[in-house]
């Protein structure tokens, strides 16, 4: 099966999928204004001939075919580095397809419980890869009352569950929240939201299903209106992706698409398998964004002639620290990778969680430095249309002038990007995304508590305290 | 002159003022969709019969008339408290009218240099008060290259300046940035942006001029589009105010409206007189907003059934600390007020600056606690229109249910308010406003450095260090 | 009974109390070098003739007598202000006597359960007051394994408990930790460490017992050695107080000294009654210390000629913010006091907890600013003895000179105070004390969660979210 | 020349060096109690037969000899890793010998100006290496009034300067502050404290001189008293090193020991050459210390049975984040090393400065987490002597028991180490050292501002803002 072209991708979306947005049921999203930006973003990653990206985007499969690199199973530091490079240059709707990486990383463990599930994972992975499909990570259940477990809720459907099973497959009911790009991709890869107990068997369910399967309904939401001027909104005019509220209204899933159906001990393994790759994506984005912050901070400072101001330099140094610490964490995670039994490698779990946590926990405070440097003009800059209007434009050009080396339009674009990234709809969204994507702060803290080499740290502390017998003290070094 | 009605206020805006927005020159703002929300907000404060606010909104002038309380010159702690109460319940376009309070507080000092200016201040204050006008605080110059002073810029107009003087008045040229509500009020009260030196006489200029004066042009900008659904945007559907880029294209100002024209020593006094009242407004808003944050945090936590979670309680306690520290600072500032020679009182300068700084410097990090508690749904909640659509609405109601005591629509509104206030266009704007309104962090730090009783602190430190002669040590206590 | 003189206080300590320190059993602490500083500190507060403090230190009781103000039950804002003034000028061993204030504030509630206990409280209060005694706050149990409750521990004595009762009194066994000044005062006032359940009756116990009671043993610890040079240690040479590990080895307590013996519902009331006054003391100390930090920061900056450095000014402004926010919180707490049924007033609970939390949570970070300003000399300054040595002293004087207006010895004292307060044994101790005294961070957060007017905040949030019916919205204002 | 033994090192200190401490001139430091700990620490690194460290400590020189690894000039990532390993296991008095690494790294640049200086550097390096000497980093001048430059001070000696030159050498006068281990090593390697201007030629001076040279006087200071009990002070009983106030009272330096004498353009190069290696040492120590913090936090939590407490876990996760970010930064710095013209490598400048800054700027706040977890017992734990005293010891053992798996003595040692490291004299010292060693916060910020790839960041920001011409946009990727 050859790689798709951008146009083929767009056509593939006209498959009867059920999408709602702003009160409207949209039958053909490719013809609807609200979807133009997200479709264009996603389609761009199907441009395998783009001279700038073709080597990053495409790889040769072990079967000799050609596929998008999101499907490449990394086996070396180089593979990981290529993947990170690709991730930094792909749409989120491409990146979510990495959900297959999560599945493949637990395939061996799944196979021990039920070889059929493992075979299903492998088959679906190849099917998606070879058909050049895109997939969504479908994980978070509505959860209802957090004090109660899945089966104790007033409505048993508040976690996705199996309502029936027969020889052909299972019937599932429920909803999943925060499903990025759900309407823009082909396969919904559903995972349990967390570990399940013995009496929650019907909630231990995982599978992949096409977006146009009967009973699947997607309600969309986005921070961005349909159209934005790229001068005023340099980032969000090109980058926005709807979040989907995905409903499974008694959806039939054939057995060969099922990865889990009741084996509770596997639920948490599957649930967690996604986290690492989601957070890796978060750290890749963090590295990109934090470098932008430094560049913007320096530009806005120079454009005002304040590059010699000690306080400005100090604030820029804070932004540099943030960017460098993230970048170094990502570098470390890729170099000190971990390996599955079958030789697939993945970024260092502790490193990714520490770097992601550092990013998330300090994001708000770090943006404060940029806001401090930017000043009020970040908010009050006139629109491009007023710049183009001859009457008002002459004043804007005259009064936003600072010095000969600074072009007024360029200056406006820089302020607009600061606002767009950090102080407008997209920027507001970013604050929450930095914190919540890939699981909130507590999820990352928990993973750090679990994966840190606590025995070594305790032994060293005991030795330093003089509390370790000599023999053990030796070993603690 | 009687108080205006809301309708009279609206009519007063049809006076030929020159306004630009989004590339368009708007001749009658009262008929333009973009201005409906800001006009309604401003007009509401003209509803002197509103039973909830009439006592707060109106006061009896010393001349026996009735005026909006924004004009009341405080002479007692009670007056200050009433003013704070009014400020917490007024539109920003009303509050900017407080610029007259700033002028009146320096009137005595101005009079020593030129009694005519002082008389002009008093006359304009009474004129505005008795005609129930609203005014804008017009202070920030574009400033060009910050390394250079006003008269050293490539373009001498980068700070507002007097280009000509004659027996009738002065001609001014330049622009002022970040002028909140400029198109919505009646008088532009112009202040120098900072202290000026002897060779910058033409830049030491202050006056009040009607918005419709010849040569005045306003280019607007706002975070909010013309119309927003109040279910989805509970705050910004009702609250938005354009920021104006105000141009003075050789505007004539008659002498009786001039408060300063070349007397450089007064420039910084006028410039600073505004700061205190602007920051007081900031702290009043901070107290209101930070209490909302606590309420929202608690609601969103309870609605998920997480009110017993220790981490949630800890985050809420952080929000409480923030709200209480601000509230206590405001209380202190009003009780420990300062007094001018003529008996006008104003909030404690150090207290207001400390409280405003605490608010601004910690705003970003504090919002992080709310974002941590709110989770991803803050961003991904479907729109009201999807709730009202019968097909999608049934799913939304079913899956956003948490427990019997929580109404789904109420829950949605709470999430929407969190998003609107902290994670969308208005929320992004708030981050910068918290930091920059009333002068950025450095402005408040500078005022603290100036007004703190450093001699007492140094004497106490020396005494504690054993470095003070006995006699002085006594006095240091 | 007349007030004691300092000398009478010292003599009162020779009463057979059992004290251990550094491996030694000390029979007469007044003759032991380690106790000279703490005894002198405590004795100073018995100097009722000190012209600087006599009016602060002494008050007239309702019985017409004269007593130390620590015993004055506040009934007005003025009383509270006087008390705060006294607290800022008294030794910690005097302040712990405020434990009687805690008892008196719950006396009414105790009386409802058992009038005899209430009578005992009142009697002991008057006895201590009229005999000019000092008391310790004896509250924290060792607690053993925190996962288990008092009666579930391997050793039932890990919380102080009643091991026997008879017609004359009770026999108690156990230990209490962190008992400041235990060896220096007269009465050990014992409180339950926290709320107790029905099956923990023997642990719900409160009483007052003389330090020299049979079976009471105190093991001491202090950050300070016996003697310190006041030039090198300007603070800790004069201020140190041992912490006691107090053991009750089957101590008999007569019924008339018992405040609680099994009535579990009262345990938490008594436990909490102490917290407010302890934290008030913490905030008073915070106000004092944070002002010192500002003074030291400014002095050390000026002495280096760096007072014009923008970064130095910014750091000083951070220290000012800290000092002012604390001071304003204390002011608020005293003005907005709360009142018991019988008219006794006490500082606002929410305000004290918020201010104490702000102090504690930000202490470490705030000291960083002072350390940043102080530089390495804070650590490496030569000792006074080297300054007095002629050979080395000449070099020290020559090379620590900065400019004509700075005296080298004064400069050295300032650096020494910074080190002593924040970067030596006393300073290290302060970091933990700021955090842990009066209960750790969690204790203050819990009190804030409990006392904040959450209903108002929720109602306002709901109203702002448009989620409140009109009628309720009105009430929320 | 063979390697020295520990005993030979000790003997080498009896060379007539002039040392003052606590008012006393000490002629033989090896016989003085105050020097026992620092001498033992330093001597230990001369134990080349220690089986645990011999491979780390010793290396083969290019001349075929054997030397301490501190002298090894790294040429590969492996060399750097070995060096880091050695640094983590050496006394500070050994590490300061790394000053020769700084000199060697600028040797080429120095040689361009004056080949004789370069030859002197090389010769002195080999001399020190082959005689197994130790050296101090002698850099910080007293600086007097910071507003004025070196030659503008009231006393021209406030920066070390050349007072005379003749055919044999130069005569220098002045003092240097914060000279760690000055009395414990053999060579004082003097660097200019910062860049010098043309009119400050006499202040552009660098050389190496034996500690016992005529005119050299050292006044010592340490946080630690002469003897400390290792149970109560597990860290500082073994680790303390005096800081020296080093005076050059007209010291003669022969030309072959001079590295700079008036060539002002080299002054800042030499000054900065030290910084990187000092900060590398800081980051190595940071990695060690931050891991100890995690281990101590976990131990103290488990020993209280609180390992399941969510707030405790969250605090431990914060400590893990800190430790991991530092460790990853150090790893990155060594892998992405930089190379001099002659092939010597050194850690990545930006990485080391970012990691050191992250460590320093967050140290105080991070210790807060440990203090929060440790509780009051960190301060109030009885001394070992009281534990050994039979009477008091029985109570301590009984009441500090928590559960069967926790040994009371071990528990006490853990608390003692927390106190010793973070809340006592050594701990207080650590707060300032973390901040100030290797230059304060501003020094690291400045280096980050200088070394960050700002052009790339600006180009990316401009591209993202749409402000870059297409051609340049390509290049910015």
PDB file of N, CA, C and O in Angstrom, chain B residues 180-229:
ATOM      1  N   UNK B 180      -6.892  52.636  28.086  1.00  0.00           N
ATOM      2  CA  UNK B 180      -8.108  51.871  28.316  1.00  0.00           C
ATOM      3  C   UNK B 180      -9.329  52.775  28.161  1.00  0.00           C
ATOM      4  O   UNK B 180      -9.376  53.864  28.724  1.00  0.00           O
ATOM      5  N   UNK B 181     -10.304  52.288  27.393  1.00  0.00           N
ATOM      6  CA  UNK B 181     -11.608  52.939  27.284  1.00  0.00           C
ATOM      7  C   UNK B 181     -11.584  54.292  26.576  1.00  0.00           C
ATOM      8  O   UNK B 181     -12.578  55.021  26.619  1.00  0.00           O
ATOM      9  N   UNK B 182     -10.494  54.612  25.897  1.00  0.00           N
ATOM     10  CA  UNK B 182     -10.372  55.956  25.317  1.00  0.00           C
ATOM     11  C   UNK B 182     -11.574  56.356  24.462  1.00  0.00           C
ATOM     12  O   UNK B 182     -12.015  57.513  24.500  1.00  0.00           O
ATOM     13  N   UNK B 183     -12.117  55.420  23.700  1.00  0.00           N
ATOM     14  CA  UNK B 183     -13.252  55.761  22.832  1.00  0.00           C
ATOM     15  C   UNK B 183     -14.570  55.842  23.576  1.00  0.00           C
ATOM     16  O   UNK B 183     -15.582  56.252  23.017  1.00  0.00           O
ATOM     17  N   UNK B 184     -14.560  55.396  24.814  1.00  0.00           N
ATOM     18  CA  UNK B 184     -15.825  55.244  25.547  1.00  0.00           C
ATOM     19  C   UNK B 184     -16.102  56.363  26.517  1.00  0.00           C
ATOM     20  O   UNK B 184     -17.142  56.377  27.167  1.00  0.00           O
ATOM     21  N   UNK B 185     -15.141  57.283  26.654  1.00  0.00           N
ATOM     22  CA  UNK B 185     -15.279  58.307  27.694  1.00  0.00           C
ATOM     23  C   UNK B 185     -15.326  59.695  27.039  1.00  0.00           C
ATOM     24  O   UNK B 185     -15.407  59.817  25.816  1.00  0.00           O
ATOM     25  N   UNK B 186     -15.270  60.720  27.869  1.00  0.00           N
ATOM     26  CA  UNK B 186     -15.442  62.078  27.351  1.00  0.00           C
ATOM     27  C   UNK B 186     -14.151  62.893  27.360  1.00  0.00           C
ATOM     28  O   UNK B 186     -13.899  63.659  26.447  1.00  0.00           O
ATOM     29  N   UNK B 187     -13.389  62.770  28.408  1.00  0.00           N
ATOM     30  CA  UNK B 187     -12.197  63.598  28.546  1.00  0.00           C
ATOM     31  C   UNK B 187     -10.937  62.731  28.540  1.00  0.00           C
ATOM     32  O   UNK B 187     -10.845  61.747  29.291  1.00  0.00           O
ATOM     33  N   UNK B 188      -9.989  63.124  27.719  1.00  0.00           N
ATOM     34  CA  UNK B 188      -8.678  62.495  27.754  1.00  0.00           C
ATOM     35  C   UNK B 188      -7.791  63.344  28.663  1.00  0.00           C
ATOM     36  O   UNK B 188      -7.498  64.493  28.333  1.00  0.00           O
ATOM     37  N   UNK B 189      -7.423  62.797  29.805  1.00  0.00           N
ATOM     38  CA  UNK B 189      -6.592  63.550  30.736  1.00  0.00           C
ATOM     39  C   UNK B 189      -5.140  63.093  30.557  1.00  0.00           C
ATOM     40  O   UNK B 189      -4.782  61.973  30.908  1.00  0.00           O
ATOM     41  N   UNK B 190      -4.358  63.948  29.985  1.00  0.00           N
ATOM     42  CA  UNK B 190      -3.008  63.590  29.560  1.00  0.00           C
ATOM     43  C   UNK B 190      -1.985  63.971  30.627  1.00  0.00           C
ATOM     44  O   UNK B 190      -2.017  65.080  31.160  1.00  0.00           O
ATOM     45  N   UNK B 191      -1.109  63.024  30.932  1.00  0.00           N
ATOM     46  CA  UNK B 191      -0.055  63.219  31.915  1.00  0.00           C
ATOM     47  C   UNK B 191       1.292  62.947  31.240  1.00  0.00           C
ATOM     48  O   UNK B 191       1.363  62.124  30.323  1.00  0.00           O
ATOM     49  N   UNK B 192       2.385  63.555  31.747  1.00  0.00           N
ATOM     50  CA  UNK B 192       3.700  63.154  31.233  1.00  0.00           C
ATOM     51  C   UNK B 192       3.980  61.717  31.673  1.00  0.00           C
ATOM     52  O   UNK B 192       3.560  61.294  32.747  1.00  0.00           O
ATOM     53  N   UNK B 193       4.702  60.986  30.860  1.00  0.00           N
ATOM     54  CA  UNK B 193       4.921  59.564  31.117  1.00  0.00           C
ATOM     55  C   UNK B 193       5.946  59.327  32.209  1.00  0.00           C
ATOM     56  O   UNK B 193       6.004  58.254  32.786  1.00  0.00           O
ATOM     57  N   UNK B 194       6.771  60.342  32.485  1.00  0.00           N
ATOM     58  CA  UNK B 194       7.804  60.219  33.521  1.00  0.00           C
ATOM     59  C   UNK B 194       8.426  61.575  33.752  1.00  0.00           C
ATOM     60  O   UNK B 194       8.049  62.551  33.104  1.00  0.00           O
ATOM     61  N   UNK B 195       9.415  61.619  34.660  1.00  0.00           N
ATOM     62  CA  UNK B 195      10.096  62.878  34.905  1.00  0.00           C
ATOM     63  C   UNK B 195      10.841  63.361  33.665  1.00  0.00           C
ATOM     64  O   UNK B 195      11.277  62.569  32.834  1.00  0.00           O
ATOM     65  N   UNK B 196      10.944  64.671  33.518  1.00  0.00           N
ATOM     66  CA  UNK B 196      11.647  65.244  32.367  1.00  0.00           C
ATOM     67  C   UNK B 196      12.755  66.174  32.878  1.00  0.00           C
ATOM     68  O   UNK B 196      12.657  66.734  33.967  1.00  0.00           O
ATOM     69  N   UNK B 197      13.780  66.309  32.027  1.00  0.00           N
ATOM     70  CA  UNK B 197      14.892  67.173  32.427  1.00  0.00           C
ATOM     71  C   UNK B 197      14.744  68.567  31.817  1.00  0.00           C
ATOM     72  O   UNK B 197      13.874  68.810  30.984  1.00  0.00           O
ATOM     73  N   UNK B 198      15.655  69.435  32.202  1.00  0.00           N
ATOM     74  CA  UNK B 198      15.572  70.828  31.805  1.00  0.00           C
ATOM     75  C   UNK B 198      15.489  70.989  30.285  1.00  0.00           C
ATOM     76  O   UNK B 198      14.759  71.848  29.782  1.00  0.00           O
ATOM     77  N   UNK B 199      16.221  70.142  29.559  1.00  0.00           N
ATOM     78  CA  UNK B 199      16.234  70.280  28.101  1.00  0.00           C
ATOM     79  C   UNK B 199      15.073  69.524  27.438  1.00  0.00           C
ATOM     80  O   UNK B 199      15.049  69.322  26.233  1.00  0.00           O
ATOM     81  N   UNK B 200      14.128  69.090  28.222  1.00  0.00           N
ATOM     82  CA  UNK B 200      12.972  68.389  27.677  1.00  0.00           C
ATOM     83  C   UNK B 200      11.678  69.149  27.988  1.00  0.00           C
ATOM     84  O   UNK B 200      10.630  68.531  28.164  1.00  0.00           O
ATOM     85  N   UNK B 201      11.796  70.458  28.064  1.00  0.00           N
ATOM     86  CA  UNK B 201      10.646  71.284  28.473  1.00  0.00           C
ATOM     87  C   UNK B 201       9.387  71.006  27.669  1.00  0.00           C
ATOM     88  O   UNK B 201       8.285  70.991  28.207  1.00  0.00           O
ATOM     89  N   UNK B 202       9.546  70.827  26.379  1.00  0.00           N
ATOM     90  CA  UNK B 202       8.352  70.651  25.548  1.00  0.00           C
ATOM     91  C   UNK B 202       7.641  69.343  25.835  1.00  0.00           C
ATOM     92  O   UNK B 202       6.511  69.118  25.384  1.00  0.00           O
ATOM     93  N   UNK B 203       8.327  68.468  26.558  1.00  0.00           N
ATOM     94  CA  UNK B 203       7.725  67.171  26.874  1.00  0.00           C
ATOM     95  C   UNK B 203       7.050  67.155  28.238  1.00  0.00           C
ATOM     96  O   UNK B 203       6.406  66.192  28.595  1.00  0.00           O
ATOM     97  N   UNK B 204       7.240  68.232  28.999  1.00  0.00           N
ATOM     98  CA  UNK B 204       6.593  68.317  30.307  1.00  0.00           C
ATOM     99  C   UNK B 204       5.230  68.964  30.103  1.00  0.00           C
ATOM    100  O   UNK B 204       5.073  70.171  30.231  1.00  0.00           O
ATOM    101  N   UNK B 205       4.259  68.142  29.758  1.00  0.00           N
ATOM    102  CA  UNK B 205       2.962  68.697  29.370  1.00  0.00           C
ATOM    103  C   UNK B 205       1.825  67.839  29.906  1.00  0.00           C
ATOM    104  O   UNK B 205       1.897  66.605  29.901  1.00  0.00           O
ATOM    105  N   UNK B 206       0.799  68.522  30.415  1.00  0.00           N
ATOM    106  CA  UNK B 206      -0.377  67.828  30.938  1.00  0.00           C
ATOM    107  C   UNK B 206      -1.603  68.688  30.663  1.00  0.00           C
ATOM    108  O   UNK B 206      -1.545  69.912  30.761  1.00  0.00           O
ATOM    109  N   UNK B 207      -2.699  68.010  30.341  1.00  0.00           N
ATOM    110  CA  UNK B 207      -3.925  68.760  30.000  1.00  0.00           C
ATOM    111  C   UNK B 207      -5.094  67.794  29.917  1.00  0.00           C
ATOM    112  O   UNK B 207      -4.901  66.570  29.962  1.00  0.00           O
ATOM    113  N   UNK B 208      -6.266  68.351  29.754  1.00  0.00           N
ATOM    114  CA  UNK B 208      -7.451  67.521  29.518  1.00  0.00           C
ATOM    115  C   UNK B 208      -8.134  68.042  28.265  1.00  0.00           C
ATOM    116  O   UNK B 208      -8.256  69.257  28.068  1.00  0.00           O
ATOM    117  N   UNK B 209      -8.570  67.123  27.421  1.00  0.00           N
ATOM    118  CA  UNK B 209      -9.136  67.514  26.132  1.00  0.00           C
ATOM    119  C   UNK B 209     -10.288  66.565  25.816  1.00  0.00           C
ATOM    120  O   UNK B 209     -10.216  65.380  26.123  1.00  0.00           O
ATOM    121  N   UNK B 210     -11.367  67.081  25.218  1.00  0.00           N
ATOM    122  CA  UNK B 210     -12.462  66.173  24.876  1.00  0.00           C
ATOM    123  C   UNK B 210     -12.017  65.175  23.802  1.00  0.00           C
ATOM    124  O   UNK B 210     -11.187  65.485  22.951  1.00  0.00           O
ATOM    125  N   UNK B 211     -12.610  64.002  23.835  1.00  0.00           N
ATOM    126  CA  UNK B 211     -12.259  62.953  22.876  1.00  0.00           C
ATOM    127  C   UNK B 211     -12.510  63.413  21.440  1.00  0.00           C
ATOM    128  O   UNK B 211     -11.800  63.014  20.516  1.00  0.00           O
ATOM    129  N   UNK B 212     -13.493  64.259  21.271  1.00  0.00           N
ATOM    130  CA  UNK B 212     -13.812  64.675  19.906  1.00  0.00           C
ATOM    131  C   UNK B 212     -13.044  65.920  19.440  1.00  0.00           C
ATOM    132  O   UNK B 212     -13.387  66.506  18.416  1.00  0.00           O
ATOM    133  N   UNK B 213     -12.021  66.279  20.204  1.00  0.00           N
ATOM    134  CA  UNK B 213     -11.224  67.437  19.774  1.00  0.00           C
ATOM    135  C   UNK B 213     -10.563  67.134  18.428  1.00  0.00           C
ATOM    136  O   UNK B 213     -10.201  65.999  18.131  1.00  0.00           O
ATOM    137  N   UNK B 214     -10.423  68.183  17.635  1.00  0.00           N
ATOM    138  CA  UNK B 214      -9.825  68.041  16.310  1.00  0.00           C
ATOM    139  C   UNK B 214      -8.388  67.536  16.438  1.00  0.00           C
ATOM    140  O   UNK B 214      -7.602  68.057  17.230  1.00  0.00           O
ATOM    141  N   UNK B 215      -8.078  66.508  15.662  1.00  0.00           N
ATOM    142  CA  UNK B 215      -6.712  65.985  15.684  1.00  0.00           C
ATOM    143  C   UNK B 215      -6.552  64.763  16.576  1.00  0.00           C
ATOM    144  O   UNK B 215      -5.540  64.072  16.526  1.00  0.00           O
ATOM    145  N   UNK B 216      -7.559  64.475  17.396  1.00  0.00           N
ATOM    146  CA  UNK B 216      -7.499  63.273  18.239  1.00  0.00           C
ATOM    147  C   UNK B 216      -8.009  62.082  17.449  1.00  0.00           C
ATOM    148  O   UNK B 216      -9.110  62.133  16.883  1.00  0.00           O
ATOM    149  N   UNK B 217      -7.228  61.020  17.358  1.00  0.00           N
ATOM    150  CA  UNK B 217      -7.627  59.796  16.656  1.00  0.00           C
ATOM    151  C   UNK B 217      -7.354  58.615  17.581  1.00  0.00           C
ATOM    152  O   UNK B 217      -6.266  58.539  18.179  1.00  0.00           O
ATOM    153  N   UNK B 218      -8.276  57.697  17.621  1.00  0.00           N
ATOM    154  CA  UNK B 218      -8.114  56.533  18.502  1.00  0.00           C
ATOM    155  C   UNK B 218      -8.175  55.244  17.694  1.00  0.00           C
ATOM    156  O   UNK B 218      -9.148  55.016  16.955  1.00  0.00           O
ATOM    157  N   UNK B 219      -7.146  54.425  17.832  1.00  0.00           N
ATOM    158  CA  UNK B 219      -7.139  53.116  17.192  1.00  0.00           C
ATOM    159  C   UNK B 219      -7.322  52.080  18.294  1.00  0.00           C
ATOM    160  O   UNK B 219      -6.557  52.061  19.259  1.00  0.00           O
ATOM    161  N   UNK B 220      -8.355  51.243  18.143  1.00  0.00           N
ATOM    162  CA  UNK B 220      -8.729  50.344  19.229  1.00  0.00           C
ATOM    163  C   UNK B 220      -8.214  48.927  19.051  1.00  0.00           C
ATOM    164  O   UNK B 220      -7.914  48.488  17.944  1.00  0.00           O
ATOM    165  N   UNK B 221      -8.244  48.225  20.169  1.00  0.00           N
ATOM    166  CA  UNK B 221      -7.868  46.825  20.203  1.00  0.00           C
ATOM    167  C   UNK B 221      -8.552  46.207  21.422  1.00  0.00           C
ATOM    168  O   UNK B 221      -8.637  46.848  22.469  1.00  0.00           O
ATOM    169  N   UNK B 222      -9.008  44.980  21.280  1.00  0.00           N
ATOM    170  CA  UNK B 222      -9.593  44.313  22.441  1.00  0.00           C
ATOM    171  C   UNK B 222      -9.330  42.827  22.355  1.00  0.00           C
ATOM    172  O   UNK B 222      -9.140  42.271  21.274  1.00  0.00           O
ATOM    173  N   UNK B 223      -9.302  42.161  23.483  1.00  0.00           N
ATOM    174  CA  UNK B 223      -9.128  40.709  23.487  1.00  0.00           C
ATOM    175  C   UNK B 223     -10.399  40.017  23.041  1.00  0.00           C
ATOM    176  O   UNK B 223     -10.368  38.836  22.694  1.00  0.00           O
ATOM    177  N   UNK B 224     -11.516  40.737  23.061  1.00  0.00           N
ATOM    178  CA  UNK B 224     -12.804  40.071  22.867  1.00  0.00           C
ATOM    179  C   UNK B 224     -13.402  40.393  21.516  1.00  0.00           C
ATOM    180  O   UNK B 224     -13.384  41.533  21.071  1.00  0.00           O
ATOM    181  N   UNK B 225     -13.930  39.395  20.835  1.00  0.00           N
ATOM    182  CA  UNK B 225     -14.696  39.666  19.621  1.00  0.00           C
ATOM    183  C   UNK B 225     -16.012  40.359  19.990  1.00  0.00           C
ATOM    184  O   UNK B 225     -16.323  40.543  21.168  1.00  0.00           O
ATOM    185  N   UNK B 226     -16.750  40.751  18.972  1.00  0.00           N
ATOM    186  CA  UNK B 226     -17.951  41.553  19.208  1.00  0.00           C
ATOM    187  C   UNK B 226     -18.966  40.835  20.083  1.00  0.00           C
ATOM    188  O   UNK B 226     -19.556  41.424  20.987  1.00  0.00           O
ATOM    189  N   UNK B 227     -19.145  39.543  19.817  1.00  0.00           N
ATOM    190  CA  UNK B 227     -20.192  38.850  20.563  1.00  0.00           C
ATOM    191  C   UNK B 227     -19.698  37.529  21.092  1.00  0.00           C
ATOM    192  O   UNK B 227     -19.076  36.755  20.368  1.00  0.00           O
ATOM    193  N   UNK B 228     -20.033  37.258  22.317  1.00  0.00           N
ATOM    194  CA  UNK B 228     -19.655  35.977  22.916  1.00  0.00           C
ATOM    195  C   UNK B 228     -20.860  35.423  23.668  1.00  0.00           C
ATOM    196  O   UNK B 228     -21.624  36.172  24.287  1.00  0.00           O
ATOM    197  N   UNK B 229     -20.988  34.123  23.630  1.00  0.00           N
ATOM    198  CA  UNK B 229     -22.068  33.449  24.330  1.00  0.00           C
ATOM    199  C   UNK B 229     -21.776  33.436  25.838  1.00  0.00           C
ATOM    200  O   UNK B 229     -20.735  32.940  26.258  1.00  0.00           O
TER     201      UNK B 229
END
